[in-house]
Amino acid sequence: MLAGALGLAGVAAAFFLCERERFWINWVLWFLFLLTTGLGSLFLVALEHVVGARWSVPLRRVPETIAGLVPPMGAAALVGLLSLGTLYPWTSAEGLRDPLVAAKAGWLNEPFFALRAAACVLLWTVSYVVLVGGSRRQDQTGDPRFNRRARRFAPLFMVILGLTVTVTAFDWISSLEPVWYSDIFGVYVFAGAFLAGLAATTLFTLHLRDAGRLDGVGPDHLHNLGGFLFAFTVFWAYIGFAQYLLMWYANIPEEVFWYGERLHGAWGGILLALALLHFLVPFLILIPRDAKSRPRLLFGVALLMLAMHWLDLYWMLFPSVAGGPLFGWPELSFALLFLSGGIWWVRRLMDRGEAMPVGDPFLREGLEFRL
Amino acid sequence: MNPAQGPFSVLGVFDTPDALLEAIGKVKGRTGHRLEAYTPYPVHGLDRALGYRKSPIGGMVFVMGLVGALSALVLELWTSGWDYPLVTAGKPVVSWEAFVPILFEITVLFAALTAGLGMLLLLNRLPALRHPMLRSRSMALLTRDRFGLAVESAGEPLDPEALALLLEDAGAAAIEVVERPPAPGPASPKLLAAALGAILLACLAAAGTTYWGIKLFPRLIPMAHMLDQPRLDPQSGSSFFADGSGMRPPVAGTVSQGAPPRPLPNAEASEGLVNPLPGSAAVFRRGRAAYDTHCAVCHGLLGNGEGSLTDAYGARPTHLTAGAGRELSDGAIYHVIVSGKNAMPPYSSDLTEEERWAAVHYVRVLERALDALDTDFQGGAR
Amino acid sequence: MTGPAAAARASILESLRPPPVLQGPVRIGDLDDQLLTPVGRRPPLAWFIAFGVTSTAALLGIVLILYTIATGIGVWGNNIPVAWAFDIINFVFWVGIGHAGTLISAILLLFRARWRNSISRFAEAMTIFAVICATLFPLIHVGRPWLAFWLAPYPNQRGMWPNFRSPLLWDVFAVNTYFLISLLFWYIGLIPDLASLRDRTPPGARRFVYSVLSLGWRAASSHWHHYERAYLVIAGLATGLVLSVHSVVSFDFAVSLVPGWHMTIFPPYFVAGAVFAGFAMVVMAMVVVRSTMHLEHLITAYHLDMMNRVILACSCLMGYAYLLEGFTAWYSMNPSIHHTFRQYIGGTYGLAGWITIVCNVVIPQLLWLRWFRRNIAGMVFVSLAVTVGMWFERFVIIVSSLHQDFLSSSWHVYRPTLVDYGILLGSFGLFFSLVLLFARVLPVIATTEMKMVLPGAQPRSGKGER
């Protein structure tokens, strides 16, 4: 509470005292961080419905709850539209002087951008209501029709998510440098988002388990979560490396400058930290079979990955507006506000209902899951 | 070889995996011998029931994966960055980015081969074609749909009756005493002769194939079409020109660029010319380059008149570092370079004035290097 | 709850539950009789006819390859700027086909999808044969295949080392590693089945062969203990490998500056396409195998349904990639890239571009319908479309991108020659000949793995404790 209040005060102060750019880039960074975490969790929920996984049924309420971040962060994104004039070069006459940027005006213009952002938020909210709202109602009714509906809707949601995450990545992140283009960028952001969702789910699962609210969730369930973390940190590294290798090799000016900005000076150190802490260290820690089901270790790794997801976004966003890494009281206030707000929101959602989908007919099978 | 006596094991055959697990619970710890189960497919829970420790494969694979990664890295760094640095695509010779794909592949290769072959050869000690169990009558059932529990001897004698009773009590549907295979006797002379003969034949065949392969293979030139063109190869003859040679000499009196045109002195006048260049290391290096490029094909890298073209060409180039060749004065050598002598064409068009004199210096260096004077050594004669 | 409501509830639950992996009561021993008996028997007439056809095609391919080697690759249609054409198209195509096997055996194993057990063996074999077909093409494309060993990094009298910064060399390592590991994985899976075969065969030459090939496997639990662990580890490694191989193949194109080739989405997009084409081929093969060898109860409609779902998912990924490529091509505002993409759908080879889109993205959408996923004719139609579409996709990527390069004076329309077509046909002949041979001499279904998932195969007491 206190941290949140402090953060709120700091953010308010930042709004009046800081340069507008610094305020808004922090805003974009933080809503993207919580939004992608929520979307990654929602994808995890959809994945369970699509493949008909049973082991994850007892855990499902956790990502469902974290996905509760999506509607408020969608609203934050809409507020973030106010940043367009400040942050995005393609809105200013000066930026449009570059013919490459001017030629993209058909895509990069404020009304269309706002329309896309609003459409994304709408689609996410609807998906959230269908997937998570239905699941909560099932707690009372135990109606298996929800499983069937979710199973039919989930593939559709995956298509929606694929497209909307790509649009989000291209719009909110990539268009800070309107000349730059990379068609894998949506996949990269998705990989980070899914990993963040997984990490948040792991953290919250372990927390609830310690609090005794997830009875019956054993080491085998944790092992699967650990396996997912392991697999998708590799996937994230694979996508990131593929993008970097191809741009490095081809060395095309319109592409490679993006890495040029993010490789030199302290930004290069951050990229190195990402490579090591987002990929190599978790990878090495999670290799042994036993490591994947040790709660404390898993907690540490998940926390690290979540922090690294934040750093990843920071590394993508900030070089566009700042010459070197910025971290001062405005950033700290934003962190306090959004983190405490996010945690408070998720805990409130969790405390309102059951910690497991008690109405799901497959809960028992899920609890009985053994490797 | 352990001359173990008696049966190898007593085997009980069970109908279901549950019966097997139950039997293990009853028999374990009551025999003092090794227990081994036989199942047509992996049965869950057997590992724990029989008290196996964790398989070491994970650790083996990790270590060998690291070894693979390091080998690949060292190979790539050393070949690309050190031994054969060749700039391609404008990239630094050491580009870690470009080394990652092969690094990854080799790591996986080492790791997976370790897992597969390590499991088969090291941990499971396969192939084991003479294992006693393979002679068991029950084997066909055990690879089909039955489950076996064997009390095995690692060399110590077994008590078949007691063990059979124990297994029967544990619920075995059938009992078999598995004997050891007879020790392999000495091979019969006929077999030995046949084997030796086969080896000999194989050696002969391999030798013959290799010999003829090496002899013939380089001469086969598939797709020789690019060689087959209506043009004259270097050094080949042609009836088109009056002198019957395909190559055209430069116009008489041609000198190379950079050489001041000067009247060619005759042989006698050249005798007394003095090498205008100093005997410095830089000049020797230039001379060596000129010599190795233009002279060495005939006169040899050591100046002994045995160059790589000598045999093919049929002429006997002068031995420059011994005998009459050694007696030539600097000027005489210079004159031959400029004007040619006997079969040697003039090189005035190929070598600049400086290169000629540098080559002369180098010939002198060769002479001294091959037949040094006492004063050349530090501290005089040894 | 009232009666009808309860019944409705039960029926919904039933529809959500995956059906049993096998149909009908099957006892463990029966599996051996069904799957291992046909091995080595004299095959039916249809087999001989099919083998005659495929081996003739393969022979034609071999003759044309020899003709190519003896004459020079001028007998193909390739010429600058289209220096890569059928050879590389077919290489990428076949390597792609080879990706389904590892996906099925490794990734699905890790995800514990039990339906994989019926099809893994066959899919792995197809992987190996497809990779054999694939490696043929770069080998003959180098022009002097007898010098291909120059690609190996060994100290040599030429004083040269291969260029480790070249994606083409990465290919050599990736494809060869993939082949070796796939072979190892396949063989390790085969060993217990070979042991079963050995024990069913009366003493004689065939028993001796099985006995040597099975390495004297004796089904001991101490062996299974290491075996299972190794199998899982290799599966994990193969999963990384399968991602890397087609990514490396995509690097051949994507590291360059050629418009249409240099796209950062290529690595995952190639992998998705490979799995897509591979699954289509596996579906077609399984449809034939299950009906000719009477394995409908082991490879059920459920299996086919699941494979078709994977195909559908891949098709969506392909659609996503095409969309992104098109969008980024526009968004890059690079006139060369704009030109190339106009060529994809409107130039000389515009038809190929449309075939690609329709076959890969539009037709597979039929699989959203359950009827199509379960109907043999329907799925064969879709799979054929996918196979054709994926071949044409590589044609578009390679030929359409190359034929009008930066220098408009060099523009050139590529026309394949009869030799090109003949070698392509030959590679299909070789592939199916190998598949047919495999179906006769080795068990087409991983018998041991099937036994594991039969009802009653695992002890009841083994479950529920840890």
PDB file of N, CA and C in Angstrom, chain A residues 54 100 103-104 107-108 142 144-145 147-148 151 155 162-163 166 170 178 180-184 220 224 238 242 245-246 249-250 252 255 289 361-362 365 369 371, chain C residues 9 12-13 16-18 111-112 165 167 170 229 232 243 247 251 254-257 262-265 267-268 271 320 323-324 327-328 330-333 337 368 466:
ATOM      1  N   ARG A  54      -4.375 -32.175 -19.011  1.00  0.00           N
ATOM      2  CA  ARG A  54      -5.053 -32.407 -17.742  1.00  0.00           C
ATOM      3  C   ARG A  54      -4.184 -31.994 -16.559  1.00  0.00           C
ATOM      4  N   LEU A 100      11.468   7.736 -46.133  1.00  0.00           N
ATOM      5  CA  LEU A 100      11.107   6.369 -45.773  1.00  0.00           C
ATOM      6  C   LEU A 100       9.968   6.361 -44.757  1.00  0.00           C
ATOM      7  N   ALA A 103       6.628   7.658 -46.374  1.00  0.00           N
ATOM      8  CA  ALA A 103       5.973   6.680 -47.236  1.00  0.00           C
ATOM      9  C   ALA A 103       5.119   5.707 -46.430  1.00  0.00           C
ATOM     10  N   LYS A 104       5.406   5.587 -45.136  1.00  0.00           N
ATOM     11  CA  LYS A 104       4.652   4.631 -44.333  1.00  0.00           C
ATOM     12  C   LYS A 104       3.416   5.252 -43.699  1.00  0.00           C
ATOM     13  N   TRP A 107       0.174   3.456 -42.813  1.00  0.00           N
ATOM     14  CA  TRP A 107       0.071   2.585 -41.636  1.00  0.00           C
ATOM     15  C   TRP A 107       0.318   3.384 -40.362  1.00  0.00           C
ATOM     16  N   LEU A 108       1.367   4.203 -40.414  1.00  0.00           N
ATOM     17  CA  LEU A 108       1.760   4.944 -39.226  1.00  0.00           C
ATOM     18  C   LEU A 108       1.087   6.305 -39.217  1.00  0.00           C
ATOM     19  N   GLY A 142     -20.250 -25.981 -12.182  1.00  0.00           N
ATOM     20  CA  GLY A 142     -19.642 -27.254 -12.548  1.00  0.00           C
ATOM     21  C   GLY A 142     -20.098 -27.725 -13.914  1.00  0.00           C
ATOM     22  N   PRO A 144     -19.906 -28.699 -17.556  1.00  0.00           N
ATOM     23  CA  PRO A 144     -18.835 -29.063 -18.486  1.00  0.00           C
ATOM     24  C   PRO A 144     -18.960 -28.371 -19.835  1.00  0.00           C
ATOM     25  N   ARG A 145     -20.110 -27.710 -20.060  1.00  0.00           N
ATOM     26  CA  ARG A 145     -20.208 -27.038 -21.366  1.00  0.00           C
ATOM     27  C   ARG A 145     -19.156 -25.953 -21.510  1.00  0.00           C
ATOM     28  N   ASN A 147     -16.032 -26.243 -20.702  1.00  0.00           N
ATOM     29  CA  ASN A 147     -14.816 -26.836 -21.268  1.00  0.00           C
ATOM     30  C   ASN A 147     -14.926 -26.938 -22.786  1.00  0.00           C
ATOM     31  N   ARG A 148     -16.140 -27.315 -23.219  1.00  0.00           N
ATOM     32  CA  ARG A 148     -16.299 -27.466 -24.662  1.00  0.00           C
ATOM     33  C   ARG A 148     -16.199 -26.113 -25.351  1.00  0.00           C
ATOM     34  N   ARG A 151     -12.686 -24.924 -25.362  1.00  0.00           N
ATOM     35  CA  ARG A 151     -11.880 -25.680 -26.299  1.00  0.00           C
ATOM     36  C   ARG A 151     -12.093 -25.190 -27.729  1.00  0.00           C
ATOM     37  N   PRO A 155      -8.491 -22.024 -29.925  1.00  0.00           N
ATOM     38  CA  PRO A 155      -7.700 -21.862 -31.160  1.00  0.00           C
ATOM     39  C   PRO A 155      -7.921 -20.498 -31.797  1.00  0.00           C
ATOM     40  N   GLY A 162      -1.933 -14.051 -31.780  1.00  0.00           N
ATOM     41  CA  GLY A 162      -0.790 -13.948 -32.687  1.00  0.00           C
ATOM     42  C   GLY A 162      -0.810 -12.626 -33.428  1.00  0.00           C
ATOM     43  N   LEU A 163      -1.988 -12.276 -33.950  1.00  0.00           N
ATOM     44  CA  LEU A 163      -2.077 -11.049 -34.736  1.00  0.00           C
ATOM     45  C   LEU A 163      -1.961  -9.809 -33.852  1.00  0.00           C
ATOM     46  N   THR A 166       1.498  -9.158 -32.528  1.00  0.00           N
ATOM     47  CA  THR A 166       2.351  -8.633 -33.577  1.00  0.00           C
ATOM     48  C   THR A 166       2.086  -7.155 -33.809  1.00  0.00           C
ATOM     49  N   PHE A 170       4.765  -4.204 -33.315  1.00  0.00           N
ATOM     50  CA  PHE A 170       5.129  -3.301 -34.406  1.00  0.00           C
ATOM     51  C   PHE A 170       4.782  -1.860 -34.062  1.00  0.00           C
ATOM     52  N   PRO A 178      10.774   4.392 -36.738  1.00  0.00           N
ATOM     53  CA  PRO A 178       9.881   4.042 -37.850  1.00  0.00           C
ATOM     54  C   PRO A 178      10.598   3.510 -39.085  1.00  0.00           C
ATOM     55  N   TRP A 180      12.999   1.314 -39.035  1.00  0.00           N
ATOM     56  CA  TRP A 180      13.419  -0.057 -38.786  1.00  0.00           C
ATOM     57  C   TRP A 180      12.286  -1.037 -39.057  1.00  0.00           C
ATOM     58  N   TYR A 181      12.631  -2.219 -39.554  1.00  0.00           N
ATOM     59  CA  TYR A 181      11.620  -3.262 -39.754  1.00  0.00           C
ATOM     60  C   TYR A 181      12.255  -4.624 -39.534  1.00  0.00           C
ATOM     61  N   SER A 182      11.464  -5.532 -39.003  1.00  0.00           N
ATOM     62  CA  SER A 182      11.919  -6.897 -38.802  1.00  0.00           C
ATOM     63  C   SER A 182      10.688  -7.758 -38.691  1.00  0.00           C
ATOM     64  N   ASP A 183      10.522  -8.717 -39.607  1.00  0.00           N
ATOM     65  CA  ASP A 183       9.238  -9.422 -39.575  1.00  0.00           C
ATOM     66  C   ASP A 183       9.140 -10.447 -38.455  1.00  0.00           C
ATOM     67  N   ILE A 184      10.269 -10.761 -37.803  1.00  0.00           N
ATOM     68  CA  ILE A 184      10.186 -11.710 -36.702  1.00  0.00           C
ATOM     69  C   ILE A 184       9.835 -10.999 -35.411  1.00  0.00           C
ATOM     70  N   ASP A 220       5.489 -33.059  -9.373  1.00  0.00           N
ATOM     71  CA  ASP A 220       5.338 -33.383 -10.798  1.00  0.00           C
ATOM     72  C   ASP A 220       4.740 -32.218 -11.572  1.00  0.00           C
ATOM     73  N   ASN A 224       6.665 -29.916 -14.588  1.00  0.00           N
ATOM     74  CA  ASN A 224       6.185 -29.502 -15.904  1.00  0.00           C
ATOM     75  C   ASN A 224       6.352 -28.006 -16.112  1.00  0.00           C
ATOM     76  N   TYR A 238      16.457 -18.434 -29.123  1.00  0.00           N
ATOM     77  CA  TYR A 238      16.525 -18.821 -30.543  1.00  0.00           C
ATOM     78  C   TYR A 238      15.982 -17.702 -31.426  1.00  0.00           C
ATOM     79  N   ALA A 242      18.219 -15.399 -33.832  1.00  0.00           N
ATOM     80  CA  ALA A 242      17.959 -15.441 -35.278  1.00  0.00           C
ATOM     81  C   ALA A 242      17.839 -14.021 -35.826  1.00  0.00           C
ATOM     82  N   LEU A 245      21.382 -12.409 -35.678  1.00  0.00           N
ATOM     83  CA  LEU A 245      22.335 -12.970 -36.646  1.00  0.00           C
ATOM     84  C   LEU A 245      22.032 -12.477 -38.054  1.00  0.00           C
ATOM     85  N   LEU A 246      20.755 -12.501 -38.418  1.00  0.00           N
ATOM     86  CA  LEU A 246      20.415 -12.137 -39.794  1.00  0.00           C
ATOM     87  C   LEU A 246      20.698 -10.663 -40.059  1.00  0.00           C
ATOM     88  N   TYR A 249      24.521 -10.176 -40.162  1.00  0.00           N
ATOM     89  CA  TYR A 249      25.167 -10.717 -41.352  1.00  0.00           C
ATOM     90  C   TYR A 249      24.890  -9.853 -42.575  1.00  0.00           C
ATOM     91  N   ALA A 250      23.613  -9.468 -42.741  1.00  0.00           N
ATOM     92  CA  ALA A 250      23.273  -8.727 -43.950  1.00  0.00           C
ATOM     93  C   ALA A 250      23.768  -7.281 -43.875  1.00  0.00           C
ATOM     94  N   ILE A 252      22.396  -4.356 -43.404  1.00  0.00           N
ATOM     95  CA  ILE A 252      21.663  -3.363 -44.196  1.00  0.00           C
ATOM     96  C   ILE A 252      21.409  -2.147 -43.310  1.00  0.00           C
ATOM     97  N   GLU A 255      18.301  -1.646 -41.239  1.00  0.00           N
ATOM     98  CA  GLU A 255      18.006  -2.617 -40.194  1.00  0.00           C
ATOM     99  C   GLU A 255      19.000  -2.524 -39.052  1.00  0.00           C
ATOM    100  N   ARG A 289      17.378 -32.756 -14.228  1.00  0.00           N
ATOM    101  CA  ARG A 289      15.978 -33.156 -14.113  1.00  0.00           C
ATOM    102  C   ARG A 289      15.402 -32.732 -12.767  1.00  0.00           C
ATOM    103  N   PRO A 361     -14.557 -30.507 -14.431  1.00  0.00           N
ATOM    104  CA  PRO A 361     -14.715 -31.960 -14.249  1.00  0.00           C
ATOM    105  C   PRO A 361     -13.387 -32.729 -14.327  1.00  0.00           C
ATOM    106  N   PHE A 362     -12.353 -32.091 -14.817  1.00  0.00           N
ATOM    107  CA  PHE A 362     -11.094 -32.815 -14.961  1.00  0.00           C
ATOM    108  C   PHE A 362     -10.095 -32.486 -13.855  1.00  0.00           C
ATOM    109  N   GLU A 365      -8.479 -35.563 -12.282  1.00  0.00           N
ATOM    110  CA  GLU A 365      -7.439 -36.151 -13.142  1.00  0.00           C
ATOM    111  C   GLU A 365      -6.160 -35.337 -13.069  1.00  0.00           C
ATOM    112  N   PHE A 369      -2.193 -36.343 -11.559  1.00  0.00           N
ATOM    113  CA  PHE A 369      -1.135 -36.435 -12.561  1.00  0.00           C
ATOM    114  C   PHE A 369       0.205 -36.809 -11.923  1.00  0.00           C
ATOM    115  N   LEU A 371       4.294 -38.027 -13.299  1.00  0.00           N
ATOM    116  CA  LEU A 371       5.158 -38.096 -14.481  1.00  0.00           C
ATOM    117  C   LEU A 371       5.207 -39.509 -15.043  1.00  0.00           C
TER     118      LEU A 371
ATOM    119  N   ARG C   9     -24.515 -34.080 -19.657  1.00  0.00           N
ATOM    120  CA  ARG C   9     -23.230 -33.792 -19.038  1.00  0.00           C
ATOM    121  C   ARG C   9     -22.223 -34.888 -19.351  1.00  0.00           C
ATOM    122  N   ILE C  12     -21.034 -34.690 -22.924  1.00  0.00           N
ATOM    123  CA  ILE C  12     -20.050 -33.625 -23.158  1.00  0.00           C
ATOM    124  C   ILE C  12     -18.682 -34.057 -22.645  1.00  0.00           C
ATOM    125  N   LEU C  13     -18.692 -34.632 -21.446  1.00  0.00           N
ATOM    126  CA  LEU C  13     -17.421 -35.080 -20.878  1.00  0.00           C
ATOM    127  C   LEU C  13     -16.767 -36.105 -21.795  1.00  0.00           C
ATOM    128  N   LEU C  16     -15.009 -34.644 -24.630  1.00  0.00           N
ATOM    129  CA  LEU C  16     -13.789 -33.903 -24.316  1.00  0.00           C
ATOM    130  C   LEU C  16     -12.618 -34.828 -24.006  1.00  0.00           C
ATOM    131  N   ARG C  17     -12.944 -36.057 -23.666  1.00  0.00           N
ATOM    132  CA  ARG C  17     -11.902 -36.991 -23.275  1.00  0.00           C
ATOM    133  C   ARG C  17     -11.241 -37.567 -24.526  1.00  0.00           C
ATOM    134  N   PRO C  18      -9.939 -37.650 -24.583  1.00  0.00           N
ATOM    135  CA  PRO C  18      -9.327 -38.279 -25.759  1.00  0.00           C
ATOM    136  C   PRO C  18      -9.686 -39.752 -25.791  1.00  0.00           C
ATOM    137  N   PHE C 111       6.163 -34.109 -24.748  1.00  0.00           N
ATOM    138  CA  PHE C 111       4.871 -33.606 -24.312  1.00  0.00           C
ATOM    139  C   PHE C 111       3.927 -34.734 -23.919  1.00  0.00           C
ATOM    140  N   ARG C 112       4.448 -35.952 -23.943  1.00  0.00           N
ATOM    141  CA  ARG C 112       3.674 -37.127 -23.534  1.00  0.00           C
ATOM    142  C   ARG C 112       2.364 -37.267 -24.301  1.00  0.00           C
ATOM    143  N   ARG C 165      32.315 -19.324 -41.573  1.00  0.00           N
ATOM    144  CA  ARG C 165      31.343 -18.246 -41.532  1.00  0.00           C
ATOM    145  C   ARG C 165      30.338 -18.363 -42.660  1.00  0.00           C
ATOM    146  N   PRO C 167      27.102 -19.944 -44.395  1.00  0.00           N
ATOM    147  CA  PRO C 167      25.904 -20.724 -44.060  1.00  0.00           C
ATOM    148  C   PRO C 167      25.857 -22.051 -44.804  1.00  0.00           C
ATOM    149  N   TRP C 170      27.441 -24.416 -42.636  1.00  0.00           N
ATOM    150  CA  TRP C 170      26.561 -24.733 -41.498  1.00  0.00           C
ATOM    151  C   TRP C 170      25.585 -25.827 -41.902  1.00  0.00           C
ATOM    152  N   ARG C 229      16.112 -43.440 -19.989  1.00  0.00           N
ATOM    153  CA  ARG C 229      16.710 -42.138 -19.726  1.00  0.00           C
ATOM    154  C   ARG C 229      17.399 -41.614 -20.985  1.00  0.00           C
ATOM    155  N   LEU C 232      14.961 -40.397 -23.591  1.00  0.00           N
ATOM    156  CA  LEU C 232      14.433 -39.066 -23.280  1.00  0.00           C
ATOM    157  C   LEU C 232      15.459 -37.981 -23.571  1.00  0.00           C
ATOM    158  N   LEU C 243      14.768 -27.920 -34.552  1.00  0.00           N
ATOM    159  CA  LEU C 243      14.607 -26.474 -34.735  1.00  0.00           C
ATOM    160  C   LEU C 243      15.789 -25.904 -35.498  1.00  0.00           C
ATOM    161  N   SER C 247      16.308 -24.095 -39.501  1.00  0.00           N
ATOM    162  CA  SER C 247      16.741 -22.706 -39.337  1.00  0.00           C
ATOM    163  C   SER C 247      18.030 -22.474 -40.108  1.00  0.00           C
ATOM    164  N   PHE C 251      18.982 -20.006 -43.111  1.00  0.00           N
ATOM    165  CA  PHE C 251      20.087 -19.040 -43.120  1.00  0.00           C
ATOM    166  C   PHE C 251      20.755 -18.969 -44.493  1.00  0.00           C
ATOM    167  N   ALA C 254      18.591 -16.345 -45.788  1.00  0.00           N
ATOM    168  CA  ALA C 254      18.264 -15.125 -45.062  1.00  0.00           C
ATOM    169  C   ALA C 254      19.472 -14.271 -44.719  1.00  0.00           C
ATOM    170  N   VAL C 255      20.686 -14.831 -44.699  1.00  0.00           N
ATOM    171  CA  VAL C 255      21.813 -13.964 -44.377  1.00  0.00           C
ATOM    172  C   VAL C 255      22.211 -13.111 -45.578  1.00  0.00           C
ATOM    173  N   SER C 256      21.628 -13.414 -46.734  1.00  0.00           N
ATOM    174  CA  SER C 256      22.049 -12.696 -47.933  1.00  0.00           C
ATOM    175  C   SER C 256      21.329 -11.351 -48.028  1.00  0.00           C
ATOM    176  N   LEU C 257      21.594 -10.657 -49.123  1.00  0.00           N
ATOM    177  CA  LEU C 257      20.931  -9.374 -49.341  1.00  0.00           C
ATOM    178  C   LEU C 257      19.820  -9.472 -50.374  1.00  0.00           C
ATOM    179  N   HIS C 262      16.180 -12.105 -47.622  1.00  0.00           N
ATOM    180  CA  HIS C 262      16.634 -11.567 -46.350  1.00  0.00           C
ATOM    181  C   HIS C 262      15.437 -11.159 -45.511  1.00  0.00           C
ATOM    182  N   MET C 263      14.923 -12.124 -44.736  1.00  0.00           N
ATOM    183  CA  MET C 263      13.797 -11.804 -43.869  1.00  0.00           C
ATOM    184  C   MET C 263      14.040 -12.471 -42.535  1.00  0.00           C
ATOM    185  N   THR C 264      13.854 -11.690 -41.486  1.00  0.00           N
ATOM    186  CA  THR C 264      14.229 -12.231 -40.182  1.00  0.00           C
ATOM    187  C   THR C 264      13.288 -13.330 -39.719  1.00  0.00           C
ATOM    188  N   ILE C 265      12.110 -13.421 -40.315  1.00  0.00           N
ATOM    189  CA  ILE C 265      11.183 -14.451 -39.840  1.00  0.00           C
ATOM    190  C   ILE C 265      11.520 -15.816 -40.436  1.00  0.00           C
ATOM    191  N   PRO C 267      13.831 -18.193 -40.092  1.00  0.00           N
ATOM    192  CA  PRO C 267      14.115 -19.429 -39.333  1.00  0.00           C
ATOM    193  C   PRO C 267      12.862 -20.112 -38.766  1.00  0.00           C
ATOM    194  N   PRO C 268      12.037 -19.437 -37.947  1.00  0.00           N
ATOM    195  CA  PRO C 268      10.876 -20.167 -37.438  1.00  0.00           C
ATOM    196  C   PRO C 268       9.876 -20.506 -38.533  1.00  0.00           C
ATOM    197  N   VAL C 271      10.937 -23.665 -40.186  1.00  0.00           N
ATOM    198  CA  VAL C 271      10.685 -24.830 -39.335  1.00  0.00           C
ATOM    199  C   VAL C 271       9.206 -25.198 -39.391  1.00  0.00           C
ATOM    200  N   TYR C 320       0.328 -16.789 -41.159  1.00  0.00           N
ATOM    201  CA  TYR C 320       0.882 -15.676 -40.384  1.00  0.00           C
ATOM    202  C   TYR C 320       2.188 -15.207 -41.015  1.00  0.00           C
ATOM    203  N   LEU C 323       1.626 -13.407 -44.270  1.00  0.00           N
ATOM    204  CA  LEU C 323       1.062 -12.090 -44.002  1.00  0.00           C
ATOM    205  C   LEU C 323       2.156 -11.122 -43.571  1.00  0.00           C
ATOM    206  N   LEU C 324       2.973 -11.610 -42.625  1.00  0.00           N
ATOM    207  CA  LEU C 324       4.031 -10.754 -42.091  1.00  0.00           C
ATOM    208  C   LEU C 324       5.048 -10.408 -43.162  1.00  0.00           C
ATOM    209  N   PHE C 327       3.505  -7.853 -45.345  1.00  0.00           N
ATOM    210  CA  PHE C 327       3.409  -6.563 -44.683  1.00  0.00           C
ATOM    211  C   PHE C 327       4.786  -5.918 -44.551  1.00  0.00           C
ATOM    212  N   THR C 328       5.755  -6.708 -44.088  1.00  0.00           N
ATOM    213  CA  THR C 328       7.077  -6.118 -43.876  1.00  0.00           C
ATOM    214  C   THR C 328       7.705  -5.704 -45.190  1.00  0.00           C
ATOM    215  N   TRP C 330       6.180  -4.472 -47.661  1.00  0.00           N
ATOM    216  CA  TRP C 330       5.635  -3.141 -47.943  1.00  0.00           C
ATOM    217  C   TRP C 330       6.247  -2.120 -46.977  1.00  0.00           C
ATOM    218  N   TYR C 331       6.281  -2.493 -45.701  1.00  0.00           N
ATOM    219  CA  TYR C 331       6.670  -1.580 -44.647  1.00  0.00           C
ATOM    220  C   TYR C 331       8.144  -1.191 -44.760  1.00  0.00           C
ATOM    221  N   SER C 332       8.948  -2.057 -45.373  1.00  0.00           N
ATOM    222  CA  SER C 332      10.373  -1.734 -45.501  1.00  0.00           C
ATOM    223  C   SER C 332      10.585  -0.552 -46.445  1.00  0.00           C
ATOM    224  N   MET C 333       9.615  -0.293 -47.324  1.00  0.00           N
ATOM    225  CA  MET C 333       9.703   0.797 -48.288  1.00  0.00           C
ATOM    226  C   MET C 333      10.972   0.703 -49.129  1.00  0.00           C
ATOM    227  N   ILE C 337      12.621  -4.790 -52.754  1.00  0.00           N
ATOM    228  CA  ILE C 337      11.763  -5.785 -52.098  1.00  0.00           C
ATOM    229  C   ILE C 337      10.345  -5.676 -52.657  1.00  0.00           C
ATOM    230  N   TRP C 368     -10.541 -27.245 -40.255  1.00  0.00           N
ATOM    231  CA  TRP C 368     -11.304 -26.800 -39.090  1.00  0.00           C
ATOM    232  C   TRP C 368     -12.539 -27.685 -38.932  1.00  0.00           C
ATOM    233  N   ARG C 466       5.241 -41.714  -5.313  1.00  0.00           N
ATOM    234  CA  ARG C 466       6.459 -41.221  -5.940  1.00  0.00           C
ATOM    235  C   ARG C 466       7.544 -41.104  -4.901  1.00  0.00           C
TER     236      ARG C 466
END
